[in-house]
Short mmCIF file of C-alpha atoms in Angstrom, two decimals:
data_model
loop_
_atom_site.label_atom_id
_atom_site.label_comp_id
_atom_site.label_asym_id
_atom_site.label_seq_id
_atom_site.Cartn_x
_atom_site.Cartn_y
_atom_site.Cartn_z
CA MET A 1 -54.31 -16.63 -16.53
CA ALA A 2 -55.20 -14.19 -13.76
CA ALA A 3 -53.25 -16.28 -11.25
CA LEU A 4 -50.22 -16.34 -13.57
CA THR A 5 -50.43 -12.58 -14.05
CA GLY A 6 -50.55 -12.15 -10.30
CA VAL A 7 -47.41 -14.24 -9.86
CA VAL A 8 -45.59 -12.26 -12.56
CA LEU A 9 -46.58 -8.95 -10.99
CA ALA A 10 -45.49 -10.19 -7.58
CA VAL A 11 -42.08 -11.22 -8.93
CA LEU A 12 -41.69 -7.90 -10.75
CA GLY A 13 -42.65 -6.06 -7.60
CA LEU A 14 -40.08 -7.98 -5.61
CA ARG A 15 -37.37 -7.18 -8.16
CA LEU A 16 -38.28 -3.49 -8.19
CA CYS A 17 -38.21 -3.45 -4.40
CA CYS A 18 -34.82 -5.10 -4.20
CA ALA A 19 -33.32 -3.05 -7.04
CA ALA A 20 -34.39 0.16 -5.30
CA ALA A 21 -32.90 -0.75 -1.93
CA ALA A 22 -29.92 1.43 -1.07
CA VAL A 23 -26.62 -0.24 -0.28
CA PRO A 24 -25.82 0.24 3.44
CA LEU A 25 -22.94 2.50 4.39
CA VAL A 26 -20.40 2.04 7.20
CA ILE A 27 -18.43 5.10 8.39
CA TRP A 28 -15.32 5.16 10.56
CA HIS A 29 -14.11 8.43 12.05
CA GLY A 30 -10.55 9.65 12.44
CA MET A 31 -8.21 10.43 15.30
CA GLY A 32 -9.72 12.41 18.18
CA ASP A 33 -13.24 12.24 16.75
CA THR A 34 -16.31 10.18 17.64
CA CYS A 35 -18.99 8.28 15.80
CA CYS A 36 -21.71 10.80 16.42
CA ASN A 37 -20.21 14.28 16.61
CA PRO A 38 -22.90 16.50 15.02
CA LEU A 39 -20.19 18.61 13.38
CA SER A 40 -18.39 15.67 11.77
CA MET A 41 -19.59 12.07 11.49
CA GLY A 42 -23.10 12.92 12.64
CA TYR A 43 -23.27 15.55 9.92
CA ILE A 44 -21.96 13.17 7.24
CA LYS A 45 -24.54 10.58 8.28
CA LYS A 46 -27.30 13.19 8.09
CA ILE A 47 -26.46 14.48 4.62
CA VAL A 48 -26.04 10.96 3.19
CA GLU A 49 -29.44 9.99 4.56
CA SER A 50 -30.97 13.15 3.10
CA LYS A 51 -29.62 12.38 -0.39
CA ILE A 52 -30.20 8.61 -0.41
CA PRO A 53 -33.65 7.94 1.11
CA GLY A 54 -33.92 4.71 3.04
CA ILE A 55 -30.17 4.09 3.31
CA TYR A 56 -28.87 2.42 6.46
CA VAL A 57 -25.82 4.26 7.77
CA LEU A 58 -23.71 2.80 10.57
CA SER A 59 -21.22 5.23 12.10
CA LEU A 60 -18.81 3.04 14.01
CA LYS A 61 -18.30 3.48 17.74
CA VAL A 62 -15.43 1.62 19.38
CA GLY A 63 -16.23 1.60 23.07
CA SER A 64 -19.33 1.78 25.22
CA ASN A 65 -19.68 5.57 25.05
CA LEU A 66 -18.43 8.60 23.12
CA ILE A 67 -15.60 9.37 25.53
CA GLN A 68 -14.24 5.84 25.15
CA ASP A 69 -14.70 6.05 21.39
CA MET A 70 -12.55 9.20 21.29
CA LYS A 71 -9.88 7.85 23.65
CA ASN A 72 -9.69 4.56 21.77
CA SER A 73 -8.78 6.46 18.61
CA PHE A 74 -5.53 7.32 20.41
CA PHE A 75 -4.87 4.44 22.78
CA MET A 76 -6.61 1.22 21.71
CA ASN A 77 -4.45 -1.16 19.68
CA ALA A 78 -5.48 -0.80 16.02
CA ASN A 79 -5.60 -4.56 15.56
CA ASP A 80 -8.03 -4.84 18.46
CA GLN A 81 -10.12 -2.02 17.01
CA VAL A 82 -10.32 -3.76 13.64
CA ARG A 83 -11.22 -7.03 15.36
CA GLU A 84 -14.00 -5.30 17.32
CA VAL A 85 -15.39 -3.65 14.20
CA CYS A 86 -15.33 -6.92 12.25
CA SER A 87 -17.43 -8.43 15.04
CA GLN A 88 -19.88 -5.52 14.92
CA LEU A 89 -20.29 -5.84 11.15
CA ALA A 90 -20.74 -9.60 11.24
CA LYS A 91 -23.55 -9.27 13.80
CA ASP A 92 -25.43 -6.48 11.98
CA PRO A 93 -28.32 -7.95 9.94
CA HIS A 94 -28.51 -4.83 7.77
CA LEU A 95 -25.08 -5.58 6.30
CA LYS A 96 -25.35 -9.26 5.43
CA GLY A 97 -25.88 -8.54 1.71
CA GLY A 98 -22.84 -6.26 1.52
CA TYR A 99 -22.06 -2.64 2.26
CA ASN A 100 -20.06 0.38 1.16
CA SER A 101 -17.54 1.89 3.55
CA MET A 102 -16.14 5.38 4.05
CA GLY A 103 -13.24 6.11 6.37
CA PHE A 104 -11.87 9.46 7.42
CA SER A 105 -8.13 9.89 8.04
CA GLN A 106 -6.95 6.85 10.07
CA GLY A 107 -10.46 5.42 9.71
CA GLY A 108 -9.68 4.96 6.01
CA GLN A 109 -6.74 2.66 6.59
CA PHE A 110 -8.57 0.87 9.40
CA LEU A 111 -11.44 0.08 7.03
CA ARG A 112 -8.91 -1.17 4.49
CA ALA A 113 -7.70 -3.57 7.18
CA VAL A 114 -11.32 -4.67 7.63
CA ALA A 115 -11.58 -5.32 3.88
CA GLN A 116 -8.39 -7.41 3.93
CA ARG A 117 -9.08 -9.35 7.12
CA CYS A 118 -12.86 -9.70 7.30
CA PRO A 119 -14.54 -10.45 3.96
CA SER A 120 -17.90 -11.35 5.51
CA PRO A 121 -20.11 -9.44 5.19
CA PRO A 122 -18.61 -8.25 1.89
CA MET A 123 -17.34 -4.71 1.52
CA LEU A 124 -18.32 -3.44 -1.94
CA ASN A 125 -16.71 -0.02 -2.29
CA LEU A 126 -14.07 1.50 -0.01
CA ILE A 127 -13.81 5.28 0.13
CA SER A 128 -10.76 6.54 1.97
CA ILE A 129 -10.93 10.27 2.72
CA GLY A 130 -7.47 11.39 3.77
CA GLY A 131 -6.39 7.89 4.84
CA GLN A 132 -2.63 7.39 5.28
CA HIS A 133 -2.08 4.14 3.42
CA GLN A 134 1.71 4.12 3.21
CA GLY A 135 2.25 5.29 6.72
CA SER A 136 1.67 8.73 7.98
CA VAL A 137 2.13 11.63 10.27
CA TYR A 138 5.90 11.33 10.00
CA GLY A 139 6.99 14.12 12.31
CA PHE A 140 3.40 14.36 13.61
CA PRO A 141 2.97 18.03 12.54
CA ARG A 142 -0.29 18.50 14.40
CA CYS A 143 -3.32 16.65 15.74
CA PRO A 144 -6.81 17.56 16.96
CA GLY A 145 -6.56 20.04 19.78
CA GLU A 146 -3.18 21.59 19.08
CA SER A 147 -2.66 22.66 22.68
CA SER A 148 -4.00 19.51 24.32
CA HIS A 149 -1.80 17.50 26.65
CA ILE A 150 -2.69 14.32 24.74
CA CYS A 151 -1.15 15.61 21.51
CA ASP A 152 1.96 16.90 23.27
CA TRP A 153 2.44 13.58 25.05
CA ILE A 154 2.01 11.61 21.81
CA ARG A 155 4.61 13.72 20.02
CA LYS A 156 7.15 13.18 22.79
CA THR A 157 6.43 9.46 22.94
CA LEU A 158 6.80 8.98 19.19
CA ASP A 159 10.03 10.94 19.15
CA VAL A 160 11.47 8.78 21.92
CA GLY A 161 10.59 5.39 20.47
CA ALA A 162 7.75 4.79 18.03
CA TYR A 163 8.90 1.22 17.39
CA MET A 164 9.29 0.15 21.01
CA GLN A 165 6.95 -2.75 21.76
CA ALA A 166 5.14 -0.98 24.59
CA VAL A 167 4.52 2.08 22.40
CA GLN A 168 3.37 -0.04 19.47
CA GLU A 169 0.93 -1.97 21.62
CA HIS A 170 -0.75 1.04 23.19
CA LEU A 171 -0.46 4.07 20.89
CA VAL A 172 -2.49 4.01 17.69
CA GLN A 173 -0.45 6.64 15.86
CA ALA A 174 2.75 4.63 16.43
CA GLU A 175 1.11 1.67 14.70
CA TYR A 176 1.05 3.49 11.39
CA TRP A 177 4.20 5.55 11.97
CA HIS A 178 6.43 4.99 8.95
CA ASP A 179 9.89 6.47 9.34
CA PRO A 180 11.68 6.48 5.95
CA LEU A 181 15.00 6.82 7.79
CA LYS A 182 14.36 3.62 9.75
CA GLU A 183 12.80 1.28 7.22
CA ASP A 184 14.22 -1.86 8.82
CA ASP A 185 12.82 -0.90 12.23
CA TYR A 186 9.46 -0.15 10.63
CA ARG A 187 9.23 -3.47 8.81
CA LYS A 188 10.33 -5.45 11.82
CA ASN A 189 8.40 -3.72 14.59
CA SER A 190 5.27 -2.09 13.13
CA ILE A 191 2.43 -4.25 14.44
CA PHE A 192 -0.30 -2.85 12.18
CA LEU A 193 0.67 -0.97 9.02
CA ALA A 194 3.60 -3.19 8.07
CA ASP A 195 1.24 -6.16 8.31
CA ILE A 196 -1.61 -4.84 6.17
CA ASN A 197 0.91 -3.46 3.64
CA GLN A 198 2.56 -6.88 3.26
CA GLU A 199 5.99 -5.61 4.37
CA ARG A 200 7.05 -8.91 5.95
CA GLY A 201 5.69 -11.35 3.40
CA ILE A 202 2.66 -11.97 1.22
CA ASN A 203 -0.63 -12.92 2.82
CA GLU A 204 -2.59 -14.12 -0.20
CA THR A 205 -5.86 -13.83 1.72
CA TYR A 206 -5.27 -10.10 2.30
CA LYS A 207 -4.57 -9.66 -1.39
CA LYS A 208 -7.57 -11.68 -2.54
CA ASN A 209 -9.95 -9.90 -0.18
CA LEU A 210 -8.81 -6.41 -1.17
CA MET A 211 -9.06 -7.24 -4.86
CA ALA A 212 -12.70 -8.25 -4.33
CA LEU A 213 -13.62 -4.56 -3.94
CA LYS A 214 -15.55 -3.02 -6.80
CA LYS A 215 -13.90 0.35 -6.27
CA PHE A 216 -11.17 1.62 -3.96
CA VAL A 217 -11.49 5.40 -3.86
CA MET A 218 -8.62 7.41 -2.36
CA VAL A 219 -9.05 11.12 -1.60
CA LYS A 220 -5.96 13.27 -1.16
CA PHE A 221 -6.13 16.76 0.35
CA LEU A 222 -3.94 18.96 -1.82
CA ASN A 223 -3.09 21.41 0.96
CA ASP A 224 -2.77 18.87 3.76
CA THR A 225 -0.72 19.97 6.78
CA MET A 226 -1.68 16.99 8.93
CA VAL A 227 -0.39 14.02 6.93
CA ASP A 228 3.30 13.94 6.09
CA PRO A 229 3.71 13.17 3.27
CA PRO A 230 0.24 13.92 1.83
CA ILE A 231 0.93 11.57 -1.10
CA SER A 232 0.47 8.73 1.41
CA GLU A 233 -3.26 9.34 0.90
CA TRP A 234 -2.74 8.06 -2.67
CA PHE A 235 -0.45 5.22 -1.48
CA GLY A 236 2.77 7.09 -2.34
CA PHE A 237 5.57 7.77 0.13
CA TYR A 238 9.08 9.08 0.61
CA LYS A 239 11.93 7.45 -1.21
CA SER A 240 13.61 5.12 1.22
CA GLY A 241 16.44 6.58 3.25
CA GLN A 242 15.42 10.24 3.10
CA ALA A 243 12.45 12.45 3.89
CA LYS A 244 12.31 14.97 1.06
CA GLU A 245 11.62 13.32 -2.28
CA THR A 246 8.41 11.32 -2.68
CA VAL A 247 7.36 8.68 -5.20
CA PRO A 248 3.84 7.88 -6.46
CA LEU A 249 2.18 4.53 -5.91
CA LYS A 250 3.20 3.17 -9.32
CA GLU A 251 6.88 3.59 -8.48
CA THR A 252 6.70 1.83 -5.12
CA SER A 253 7.69 -1.80 -4.67
CA LEU A 254 4.23 -2.42 -3.22
CA TYR A 255 2.85 -1.71 -6.71
CA THR A 256 5.61 -3.04 -8.96
CA GLU A 257 5.72 -6.34 -7.05
CA ASP A 258 1.92 -6.21 -6.71
CA ARG A 259 2.13 -7.40 -3.14
CA LEU A 260 -1.37 -6.16 -2.33
CA GLY A 261 -3.05 -6.54 -5.72
CA LEU A 262 -3.14 -2.80 -6.36
CA GLN A 263 -1.48 -3.11 -9.77
CA GLU A 264 -4.08 -5.59 -10.93
CA MET A 265 -6.87 -3.49 -9.44
CA ASP A 266 -5.50 -0.41 -11.22
CA LYS A 267 -5.46 -2.18 -14.57
CA ALA A 268 -9.06 -3.29 -13.95
CA GLY A 269 -10.14 0.31 -13.30
CA LYS A 270 -10.88 -0.34 -9.63
CA LEU A 271 -8.60 2.37 -8.20
CA VAL A 272 -9.92 5.93 -8.14
CA PHE A 273 -7.68 8.85 -7.15
CA LEU A 274 -9.43 12.07 -6.21
CA GLY A 275 -7.82 15.35 -5.19
CA VAL A 276 -9.54 18.12 -3.33
CA LYS A 277 -8.22 21.57 -2.47
CA GLY A 278 -7.98 22.24 1.22
CA ASP A 279 -6.34 21.09 4.42
CA HIS A 280 -6.88 17.71 6.05
CA LEU A 281 -10.57 16.69 5.99
CA HIS A 282 -11.62 20.15 4.78
CA PHE A 283 -14.11 19.84 1.93
CA SER A 284 -17.38 21.40 0.84
CA GLU A 285 -20.80 19.84 0.80
CA ASP A 286 -21.00 20.41 -2.95
CA TRP A 287 -17.73 18.54 -3.49
CA PHE A 288 -19.00 15.66 -1.36
CA TYR A 289 -22.24 15.44 -3.33
CA THR A 290 -20.47 15.62 -6.70
CA SER A 291 -17.41 13.48 -6.04
CA ILE A 292 -18.32 10.98 -3.32
CA LEU A 293 -22.07 10.40 -3.44
CA PRO A 294 -21.97 8.61 -6.85
CA PHE A 295 -19.96 5.77 -5.25
CA LEU A 296 -22.70 5.25 -2.65
CA GLN A 297 -25.62 4.91 -5.04
#
């Protein structure tokens, strides 16, 4: 009897241990940022760890150092970045049971590409904070370091030829540049966004993998001056052929044709749309604790 009791207690203890383990979190920063900036991703990592004791947080670094990580956010082919991150995740023993993910700005759409292309280890919840899912930065109103030569050069390059092969291959922002006045050029020549948004045909694997998410949380900044149009953060976009009137996700062909599974996910209660007052990536700690932390616990 004593031996049996011991076995039962051991099993119960194991269950309590496993039930209490926090789900790991993977973070991907945005354009011009780095994995470990103490004022951005480093700070997010710190406050998550303070609120969820024992959680493993991986803030993604693409490159061998912080300078490369920052430069790669501008100049490393997005498909190569996603491939590199998929490799990192597959090799990380902390993630083998599954993980939550949280992407900031372009990091949000990059993590969506990870969900669609790399289902192992499994992504459980995807939180996109200001991610431009229907294309973004049309007109490129501003970017980190308003006076920097990098931003000026990018603007000029995009204006000259965002859909030129050489630009697509080597400029990240061109790879999710969606010009509503040049839809045919976008569908034909976009090497990243048009692919993950199923613009050239249906990849059933992409659809299946995205639909495996428990929750897909999309945060839109209600006073965003960085993303044009801001509704892209909720998967909406401009009506085709003009750049004034926008349509919400439910009125897009992506949703009505359910090319990505978003309609089915919406009906299942898997899509969450959050709005927060403020400019791009400007939010309070209290809002983060109240609105985002529940999806990580």
